[in-house]
Amino acid sequence: MKRAFITGITGQDGGYLAELLLEKGYEIYALYRRNSNQRFDRIKHLLDKIHLIAGDMTDQSSLIDAIEVSKPDEVYNLAAQSFVAVSWKEPVFTAEVNALGVTRLLEAIKMKKPDAKFYQASTSELFGLVQETPQKETTSFHPRSPYSVAKLYGYWITVNYRESYNMFACNGILFNHESPKRGIEFVTRKITKAVAEIYRGEREFVSLGNLDAKRDWGYAGDYVKAMYLMLQQEKPDDFVIASGETHSVREFVEKAFKVVDIEIEWKGQGINEIGIDKKSGKTIVKINPQFFRPADVELLLGDPSKAKRELGWEPEVSFDQLVEMMVKNDLKNEGAESG
Ligand code: NAP
Ligand code: F7E
């Protein structure tokens, strides 16, 4: 039986990946942070099927112990301070986890299980101020936030351990992927949760920031399959994982309200723009400058052709299906924080 060690098990991707690897017969060990108010909402259905190990990406000895105990064939490093907006408020912590944390984990593997295959959760945020469109594995990076600067270090240290120590280490450069289990601070889930609450009459409007930012959004359940496939190849390599389509936040808002049959009309401009429910005339979207970032990523569009060619990976859930899945889940999820 193959053994996998997953960091970031309590996050969105952690649960989907654990489900996939369990289906494939893996024994799963996973790192979790001990908290005074422990929350395992996303993985409560998996708790009796996986081995949890307490530890932290900022603590070297906990990672060494975790690798020694789990003796993994494959390591998936999903742990991160993953909210870009917060990375300006906590830049040093973000770097500790997203940059140095990767080195700590690679060191632990080098010491205790050097033949383990390693997956690093890299990100389309590395492309930031994009140098070409669509973005592919050879596109130059230009990170635009403390989050992505830290992830750039994580990307290169992964390449470096591959080249220095011949480790089987891969970067998945994943574009945005969402699901009913997405954290409620990310724009997609913030919108779908608000749509459900507005529809039920529990709130009047949702406040957003940059409506014109464009993202290449896919479904998390599809994207974890690519992580697994990368570690099944003969040679370690880096892959862009994306849908190959881009949509603005504005389009996401319109599509999400459409699921509950609300059509939006936009009025005004800039921070004075509002979205109005065409039928009732009520304001349901407002702009709040608080949600603008010091520097934003305006356009992301990935080219997943290498993943298709070499991994045989393709996304199955379309943008429309994703929006509908998330809104419908929030409609039945009264008062819940995560799916
Ligand atoms: P997420 O929902 O925010 O989950 C992050 C996970 O990291 C949580 O389990 C969190 O634990 C854990 N974590 C944070 N700091 C830690 C620390 N110091 N020590 C140990 N664990 C820590 O993120 P996600 O959406 O699943 O994303 C998974 C990974 O892919 C992240 O590395 C993210 O940066 C990257 N990524 C995500 C996307 C995307 O669109 N989702 C795209 C590209 C790359 P707690 O529950 O204790 O906070
Ligand atoms: O923002 C704009 C915001 O926070 C998307 C992480 O998983 O994907 C994610 O990072 C866009 C940005 O995700 C609001 O300015 C407008 O342009 O949902 P987000 P993100 O920053 O793209 C990448 C690939 C990762 O690696 C990250 O870990 O939406 N936006 N209004 C807003 N964003 C938020 N959060 N809230 C708003 O009100």
XYZ file of C-alpha atoms and ligand atoms in Angstrom:
425
model
C 0.000 0.000 0.000
C 1.414 3.411 -0.997
C 1.789 6.042 1.718
C 1.128 9.744 1.172
C 1.868 12.655 3.486
C -0.288 15.750 2.918
C 0.197 19.208 4.446
C -2.754 21.625 4.389
C -5.251 18.800 4.988
C -7.846 21.132 6.569
C -7.888 23.424 3.504
C -10.002 23.254 0.352
C -7.611 21.099 -1.690
C -6.526 18.868 1.217
C -9.946 17.205 1.502
C -10.348 16.623 -2.245
C -6.834 15.191 -2.552
C -7.279 12.909 0.461
C -10.552 11.577 -1.011
C -8.825 10.855 -4.325
C -5.839 9.092 -2.741
C -8.064 7.041 -0.432
C -10.021 5.859 -3.481
C -6.700 4.784 -4.983
C -5.894 2.751 -1.880
C -3.271 5.000 -0.271
C -2.563 5.148 3.435
C -2.725 8.819 4.325
C -0.805 10.802 6.894
C -1.559 14.488 7.213
C -0.155 17.481 9.038
C -2.552 19.686 10.994
C -2.014 22.732 13.195
C -3.267 22.392 16.726
C -5.699 25.211 17.474
C -7.640 26.135 20.602
C -10.795 25.885 18.505
C -10.051 22.890 16.303
C -12.030 22.823 13.056
C -12.074 19.821 10.771
C -15.280 20.828 8.911
C -13.999 19.951 5.457
C -12.618 16.529 6.420
C -14.943 15.295 9.149
C -16.011 12.416 6.870
C -12.356 11.365 6.524
C -11.177 11.594 10.133
C -11.389 7.869 10.834
C -9.608 7.047 7.574
C -6.434 9.146 7.849
C -3.613 9.577 10.377
C -3.304 13.143 11.648
C 0.067 14.417 12.839
C 0.318 17.735 14.717
C 2.921 20.142 13.386
C 3.531 23.428 11.633
C 5.366 24.576 8.506
C 7.234 27.085 10.680
C 8.575 24.336 12.970
C 11.435 22.257 11.558
C 11.421 19.489 14.156
C 7.708 18.790 13.710
C 8.265 18.258 9.980
C 11.233 15.940 10.541
C 9.157 13.873 12.981
C 6.193 13.806 10.610
C 8.292 12.442 7.735
C 9.949 9.912 10.044
C 6.584 8.663 11.330
C 4.774 8.625 7.985
C 7.647 7.295 5.789
C 5.786 8.533 2.722
C 6.189 7.471 -0.893
C 4.630 10.786 -1.903
C 4.494 14.182 -0.177
C 1.950 16.829 -1.197
C 2.778 20.264 0.201
C -0.517 22.155 0.175
C -0.023 24.144 3.396
C 0.158 27.900 2.934
C -1.061 31.266 4.097
C -3.058 31.243 0.887
C -5.108 34.451 1.010
C -3.336 37.013 -1.183
C -5.009 40.045 0.455
C -3.763 39.056 3.930
C -0.196 38.676 2.668
C 0.212 42.481 2.736
C -0.892 42.494 6.402
C 1.282 39.515 7.372
C 4.179 39.504 4.904
C 6.751 37.955 7.230
C 4.478 35.136 8.405
C 3.457 34.514 4.786
C 7.124 34.125 3.829
C 7.826 31.859 6.819
C 5.124 29.426 5.710
C 4.987 29.777 1.905
C 8.729 30.195 1.280
C 10.890 28.865 4.132
C 8.267 26.256 5.022
C 8.965 24.567 1.699
C 12.691 24.360 2.475
C 11.951 22.967 5.924
C 9.813 20.233 4.418
C 12.335 19.434 1.674
C 15.095 19.221 4.316
C 12.982 16.846 6.391
C 12.459 14.645 3.319
C 16.157 14.804 2.388
C 17.073 13.662 5.903
C 14.434 10.994 6.526
C 12.979 9.767 3.204
C 15.001 11.128 0.257
C 13.315 8.879 -2.302
C 9.846 10.306 -1.523
C 8.246 12.121 -4.451
C 7.376 15.752 -3.683
C 4.564 17.976 -4.970
C 4.746 21.737 -4.368
C 1.548 23.807 -4.605
C 2.801 26.574 -6.879
C 0.439 29.128 -8.320
C -0.582 31.235 -11.297
C 0.020 34.233 -8.996
C 3.711 33.785 -9.951
C 2.804 35.266 -13.360
C 1.247 38.344 -11.666
C 1.883 41.226 -14.032
C 1.687 38.903 -16.980
C 4.507 38.903 -19.520
C 2.532 36.955 -22.138
C -0.974 35.532 -22.631
C -1.828 32.729 -22.270
C 0.650 31.849 -19.524
C 2.560 28.592 -19.830
C 5.486 26.820 -18.139
C 8.032 28.972 -20.011
C 6.375 32.348 -19.291
C 8.518 34.661 -17.100
C 7.294 35.327 -13.600
C 6.420 38.741 -12.152
C 4.803 38.240 -8.728
C 2.588 41.074 -7.442
C 2.070 40.347 -3.736
C 4.013 39.157 -0.687
C 2.066 35.897 -1.171
C 3.367 35.314 -4.666
C 6.901 36.530 -3.904
C 7.029 33.876 -1.162
C 5.563 31.268 -3.541
C 8.252 32.181 -6.085
C 10.866 31.129 -3.534
C 8.901 27.914 -2.947
C 8.865 27.249 -6.689
C 12.618 27.718 -7.112
C 13.665 25.820 -3.985
C 11.655 22.877 -5.329
C 13.503 23.091 -8.663
C 16.769 23.515 -6.762
C 16.360 20.368 -4.623
C 15.496 18.456 -7.778
C 18.676 19.688 -9.472
C 20.946 19.578 -6.400
C 19.938 16.274 -4.819
C 18.206 14.506 -7.682
C 14.957 14.518 -5.692
C 11.679 13.756 -7.471
C 10.241 17.245 -6.889
C 7.501 18.843 -9.017
C 5.740 22.201 -9.151
C 2.078 22.304 -10.065
C 1.472 25.863 -11.288
C -2.233 25.801 -10.567
C -4.576 28.543 -11.701
C -7.500 29.491 -9.438
C -9.647 26.531 -8.506
C -12.800 26.720 -6.489
C -15.526 24.511 -5.043
C -18.298 24.490 -2.466
C -15.464 24.006 0.055
C -13.638 27.208 -0.928
C -12.855 29.545 2.000
C -15.495 32.272 2.388
C -12.957 35.113 2.024
C -12.115 34.225 -1.610
C -14.153 36.151 -4.164
C -16.038 33.216 -5.742
C -17.311 31.771 -2.483
C -17.938 35.249 -1.054
C -20.207 35.897 -4.048
C -22.047 32.550 -4.055
C -22.664 32.721 -0.297
C -23.963 36.285 -0.650
C -26.225 35.303 -3.568
C -27.802 32.591 -1.408
C -28.261 34.986 1.531
C -29.707 37.769 -0.634
C -32.046 35.255 -2.289
C -33.250 34.074 1.140
C -33.744 37.698 2.245
C -31.047 37.443 4.954
C -28.992 40.352 3.628
C -29.412 43.201 1.158
C -26.162 43.478 -0.775
C -22.580 42.240 -1.176
C -19.555 44.583 -1.101
C -16.737 43.802 -3.522
C -13.502 45.314 -4.845
C -12.005 45.035 -8.346
C -14.804 43.689 -10.579
C -12.657 43.816 -13.704
C -9.959 41.390 -12.536
C -9.981 38.301 -14.748
C -9.200 34.788 -13.612
C -8.898 31.337 -15.137
C -11.214 29.493 -12.742
C -11.552 25.707 -12.528
C -12.940 23.096 -10.131
C -10.733 21.903 -7.244
C -11.911 18.294 -7.646
C -10.423 18.264 -11.165
C -7.197 19.981 -10.138
C -6.172 17.532 -7.380
C -6.132 14.799 -10.038
C -3.350 16.698 -11.796
C -1.322 16.804 -8.551
C -1.542 13.021 -8.275
C -0.685 12.500 -11.965
C 2.474 14.626 -11.703
C 3.875 12.232 -9.107
C 3.090 9.147 -11.237
C 5.393 10.195 -14.110
C 8.816 8.736 -14.812
C 10.573 12.076 -14.433
C 9.826 15.064 -12.193
C 8.687 18.222 -13.995
C 6.606 21.397 -13.608
C 3.136 21.811 -15.097
C 0.585 24.584 -15.649
C -2.895 23.402 -14.624
C -5.682 25.632 -15.922
C -9.015 25.627 -17.715
C -7.813 27.717 -20.671
C -10.670 30.225 -20.228
C -10.744 33.562 -18.467
C -13.682 35.421 -16.876
C -13.980 38.655 -14.936
C -15.221 38.915 -11.356
C -18.122 40.909 -12.838
C -19.066 37.945 -15.056
C -18.879 35.624 -12.053
C -21.284 37.917 -10.161
C -23.722 38.029 -13.085
C -23.646 34.230 -13.568
C -24.077 33.543 -9.870
C -27.159 35.775 -9.535
C -28.549 34.247 -12.725
C -28.649 30.856 -10.974
C -31.400 32.264 -8.706
C -32.976 34.099 -11.638
C -31.779 37.565 -10.662
C -30.544 39.746 -13.503
C -28.121 42.533 -12.701
C -27.898 45.980 -14.206
C -24.694 47.949 -13.556
C -24.910 51.682 -12.883
C -22.251 54.302 -12.124
C -18.495 53.986 -12.425
C -15.402 53.193 -10.401
C -15.989 53.036 -6.659
C -19.470 54.492 -7.207
C -20.588 51.599 -9.386
C -23.529 49.556 -8.121
C -25.325 46.424 -9.262
C -29.120 46.587 -9.272
C -31.645 43.772 -9.338
C -33.499 44.523 -12.603
C -36.838 43.271 -11.264
C -36.954 44.833 -7.807
C -34.667 47.827 -8.458
C -32.796 47.053 -5.218
C -29.029 47.541 -4.939
C -27.469 44.124 -4.484
C -23.779 44.852 -5.279
C -21.713 47.749 -3.942
C -18.047 48.614 -4.324
C -15.970 48.998 -1.181
C -12.394 50.348 -1.606
C -11.393 48.158 1.353
C -11.388 45.182 -1.009
C -8.941 46.674 -3.513
C -5.341 45.455 -3.218
C -2.164 47.548 -3.178
C -1.285 45.774 -6.447
C -3.676 43.415 -8.199
C -3.272 40.730 -10.822
C -5.524 41.940 -13.628
C -5.542 39.000 -16.030
C -4.761 35.311 -15.746
C -5.284 32.798 -18.526
C -3.426 29.500 -18.494
C -2.363 27.214 -21.315
C -2.724 23.641 -19.987
C -1.546 21.927 -23.201
C 1.608 20.401 -21.640
C -0.519 18.801 -18.884
C -2.930 17.471 -21.487
C -0.123 16.073 -23.629
C 2.108 14.595 -20.919
C -0.255 13.838 -18.029
C -3.391 13.146 -20.027
C -5.101 15.687 -17.737
C -8.131 17.728 -18.732
C -10.661 19.621 -16.625
C -14.161 18.129 -16.550
C -16.237 20.835 -14.848
C -16.939 23.973 -16.916
C -17.089 27.549 -15.606
C -20.914 27.604 -15.771
C -21.166 24.260 -13.975
C -18.762 25.479 -11.285
C -20.750 28.656 -10.582
C -24.001 26.697 -10.459
C -22.524 24.016 -8.184
C -21.277 26.648 -5.723
C -24.492 28.695 -5.640
C -26.673 25.597 -5.256
C -24.506 24.350 -2.425
C -24.768 27.684 -0.621
C -28.525 27.727 -1.126
C -28.829 24.514 0.870
C -26.035 25.438 3.280
C -27.984 27.826 5.493
C -25.707 29.491 8.039
C -22.769 27.187 7.272
C -19.264 28.577 6.772
C -17.796 25.908 4.563
C -19.275 23.216 2.377
P -6.538 26.834 1.936
O -7.941 26.369 1.829
O -6.276 28.227 2.409
O -5.750 25.812 2.897
C -4.484 26.110 3.382
C -4.040 25.011 4.313
O -2.714 25.328 4.805
C -4.929 24.825 5.570
O -5.035 23.453 5.850
C -4.120 25.518 6.647
O -4.364 25.031 7.948
C -2.698 25.131 6.217
N -1.673 25.973 6.843
C -1.569 27.319 6.817
N -0.489 27.718 7.519
C 0.096 26.601 8.015
C 1.228 26.356 8.826
N 1.981 27.363 9.293
N 1.549 25.083 9.137
C 0.771 24.044 8.697
N -0.333 24.213 7.944
C -0.659 25.490 7.579
O -5.783 26.674 0.529
P -6.207 25.796 -0.759
O -7.093 26.611 -1.610
O -6.610 24.446 -0.332
O -4.807 25.727 -1.530
C -3.882 24.675 -1.282
C -2.497 25.136 -1.715
O -2.497 25.452 -3.097
C -1.981 26.388 -1.015
O -0.572 26.235 -0.877
C -2.281 27.507 -1.995
O -1.388 28.584 -1.804
C -2.060 26.793 -3.297
N -2.828 27.259 -4.454
C -4.182 27.389 -4.371
C -4.901 27.763 -5.493
C -6.407 27.891 -5.446
O -6.962 28.509 -6.364
N -7.081 27.289 -4.478
C -4.230 27.998 -6.712
C -2.846 27.832 -6.759
C -2.157 27.444 -5.636
P -5.443 25.736 8.955
O -6.762 25.108 8.620
O -4.906 25.349 10.282
O -5.406 27.194 8.680
O -9.355 37.127 -5.675
C -10.788 40.332 -6.873
C -9.388 40.349 -6.304
O -9.063 36.351 -3.329
C -9.599 37.021 -7.056
C -5.770 32.000 -3.982
O -6.271 30.680 -3.930
O -5.900 32.024 -6.371
C -6.331 32.700 -5.209
O -5.873 34.046 -5.199
C -9.765 38.407 -7.670
C -8.680 39.414 -7.268
O -8.189 34.942 -5.274
C -13.036 40.977 -4.115
O -8.876 41.690 -6.299
C -12.760 41.694 -6.135
O -8.267 40.148 -8.393
O -10.585 35.055 -4.881
P -9.359 35.842 -4.700
P -6.715 35.261 -5.805
O -6.155 36.500 -5.227
O -6.763 35.160 -7.287
C -4.477 31.971 -6.557
C -4.191 31.188 -7.811
C -3.758 31.485 -5.350
O -2.678 30.908 -5.466
C -4.244 31.962 -4.031
O -3.796 31.116 -2.981
O -10.989 38.956 -7.205
N -11.826 40.746 -5.913
N -13.517 41.863 -5.032
C -11.971 40.273 -4.665
N -11.306 39.307 -4.009
C -11.717 39.024 -2.750
N -11.106 38.026 -2.070
N -12.757 39.695 -2.154
C -13.448 40.683 -2.786
O -14.370 41.275 -2.233
